[in-house]
mmCIF file of C-alpha atoms in Angstrom:
data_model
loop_
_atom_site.group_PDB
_atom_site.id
_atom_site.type_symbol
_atom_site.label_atom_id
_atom_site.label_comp_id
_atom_site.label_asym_id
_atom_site.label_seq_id
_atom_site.Cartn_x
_atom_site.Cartn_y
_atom_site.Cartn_z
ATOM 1 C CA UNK A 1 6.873 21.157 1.945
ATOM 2 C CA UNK A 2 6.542 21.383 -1.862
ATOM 3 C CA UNK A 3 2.974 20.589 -3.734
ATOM 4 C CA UNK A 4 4.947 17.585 -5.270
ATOM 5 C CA UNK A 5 5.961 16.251 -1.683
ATOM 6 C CA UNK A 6 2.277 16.782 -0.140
ATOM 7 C CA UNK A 7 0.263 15.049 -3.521
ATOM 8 C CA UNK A 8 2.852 12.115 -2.780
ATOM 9 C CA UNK A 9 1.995 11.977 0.568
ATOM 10 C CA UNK A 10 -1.626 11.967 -0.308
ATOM 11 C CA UNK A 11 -0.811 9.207 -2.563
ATOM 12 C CA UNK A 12 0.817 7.205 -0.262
ATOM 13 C CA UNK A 13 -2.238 7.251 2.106
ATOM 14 C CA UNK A 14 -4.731 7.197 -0.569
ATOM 15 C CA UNK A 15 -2.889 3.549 -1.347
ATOM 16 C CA UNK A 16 -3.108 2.702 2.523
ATOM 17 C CA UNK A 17 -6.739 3.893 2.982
ATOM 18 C CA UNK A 18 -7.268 1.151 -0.066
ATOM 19 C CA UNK A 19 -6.036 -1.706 1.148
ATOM 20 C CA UNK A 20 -7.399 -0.864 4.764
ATOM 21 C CA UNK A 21 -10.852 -0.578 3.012
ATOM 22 C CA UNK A 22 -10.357 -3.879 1.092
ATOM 23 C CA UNK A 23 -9.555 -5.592 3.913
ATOM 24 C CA UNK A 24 -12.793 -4.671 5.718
ATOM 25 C CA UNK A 25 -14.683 -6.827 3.651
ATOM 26 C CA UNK A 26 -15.740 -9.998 4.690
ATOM 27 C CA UNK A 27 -13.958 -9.861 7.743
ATOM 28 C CA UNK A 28 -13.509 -6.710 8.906
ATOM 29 C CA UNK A 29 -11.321 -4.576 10.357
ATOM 30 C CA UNK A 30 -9.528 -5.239 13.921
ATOM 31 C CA UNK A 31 -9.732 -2.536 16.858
ATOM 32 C CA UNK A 32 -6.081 -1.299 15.954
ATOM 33 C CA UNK A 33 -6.921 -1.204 11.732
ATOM 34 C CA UNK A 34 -10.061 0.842 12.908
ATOM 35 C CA UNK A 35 -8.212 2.982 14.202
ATOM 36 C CA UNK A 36 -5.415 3.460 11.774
ATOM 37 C CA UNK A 37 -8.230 3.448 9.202
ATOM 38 C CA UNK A 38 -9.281 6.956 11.166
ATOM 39 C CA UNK A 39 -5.777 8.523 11.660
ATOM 40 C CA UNK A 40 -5.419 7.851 7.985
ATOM 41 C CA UNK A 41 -8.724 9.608 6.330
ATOM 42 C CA UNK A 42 -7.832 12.448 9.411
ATOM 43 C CA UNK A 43 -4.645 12.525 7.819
ATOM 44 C CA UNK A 44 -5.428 12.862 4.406
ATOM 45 C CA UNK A 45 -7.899 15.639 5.205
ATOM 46 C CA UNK A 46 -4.945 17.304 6.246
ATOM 47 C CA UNK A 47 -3.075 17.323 3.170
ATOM 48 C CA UNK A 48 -5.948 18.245 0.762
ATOM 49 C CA UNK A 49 -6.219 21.821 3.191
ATOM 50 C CA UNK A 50 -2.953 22.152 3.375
ATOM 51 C CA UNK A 51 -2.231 21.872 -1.079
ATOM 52 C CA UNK A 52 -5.460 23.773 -1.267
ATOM 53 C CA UNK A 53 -4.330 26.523 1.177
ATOM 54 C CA UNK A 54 -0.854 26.523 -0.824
ATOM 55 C CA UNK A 55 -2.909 26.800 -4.107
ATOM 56 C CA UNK A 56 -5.205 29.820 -2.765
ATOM 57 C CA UNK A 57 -1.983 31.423 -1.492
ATOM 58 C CA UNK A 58 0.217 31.177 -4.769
ATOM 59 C CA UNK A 59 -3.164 32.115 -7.029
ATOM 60 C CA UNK A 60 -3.200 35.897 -4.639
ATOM 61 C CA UNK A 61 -0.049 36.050 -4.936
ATOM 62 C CA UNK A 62 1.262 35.292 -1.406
ATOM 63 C CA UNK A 63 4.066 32.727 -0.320
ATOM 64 C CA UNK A 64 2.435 29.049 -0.346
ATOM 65 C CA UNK A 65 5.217 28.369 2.205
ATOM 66 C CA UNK A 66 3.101 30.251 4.725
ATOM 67 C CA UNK A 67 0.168 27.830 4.708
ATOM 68 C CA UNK A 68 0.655 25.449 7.647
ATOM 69 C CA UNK A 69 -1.244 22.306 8.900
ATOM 70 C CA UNK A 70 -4.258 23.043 10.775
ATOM 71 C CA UNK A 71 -5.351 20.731 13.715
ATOM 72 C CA UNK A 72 -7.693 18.008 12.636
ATOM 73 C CA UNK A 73 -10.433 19.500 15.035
ATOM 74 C CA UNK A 74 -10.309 21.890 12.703
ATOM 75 C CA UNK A 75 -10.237 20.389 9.102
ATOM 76 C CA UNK A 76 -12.670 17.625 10.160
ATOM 77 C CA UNK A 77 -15.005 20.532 11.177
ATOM 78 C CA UNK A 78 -15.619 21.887 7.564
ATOM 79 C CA UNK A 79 -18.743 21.085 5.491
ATOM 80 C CA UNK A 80 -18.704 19.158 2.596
#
């Protein structure tokens, strides 16, 4: 997956995260919205370590086609 197709992805969920979050208000969210709302930011996590790892790779010289997904145990673990 090319940096191009993974910031579009981000996009797309950065757009869905949005209305998800602008639909809490007021009334907020149902069980099932909740829970997309979750798979979504889990999601997006995701995507920011996987263009970062693709970034890290190309600036040492390596092949960003080697950096892979990692689990969301695992992204969701890191510090902020």
């Amino acid at each position: 997956m090319a940096d191009s197709e993974i910031l579009g992805r981000i996009d797309e969920l950065i757009a869905e995260e949005h209305e998800l979050r602008s639909r809490s208000v007021g009334v907020g969210l149902t069980g099932t919205d909740k829970d997309r709302l979750t798979t979504v930011e889990q999601a997006l996590d995701q995507c920011w370590d996987l263009l970062r790892q693709r970034r890290a790779k190309s600036e040492f010289h390596e092949n960003p086609e080697d950096a892979q997904a990692r689990p969301v145990s695992e992204v969701e673990s890191y510090r902020q």
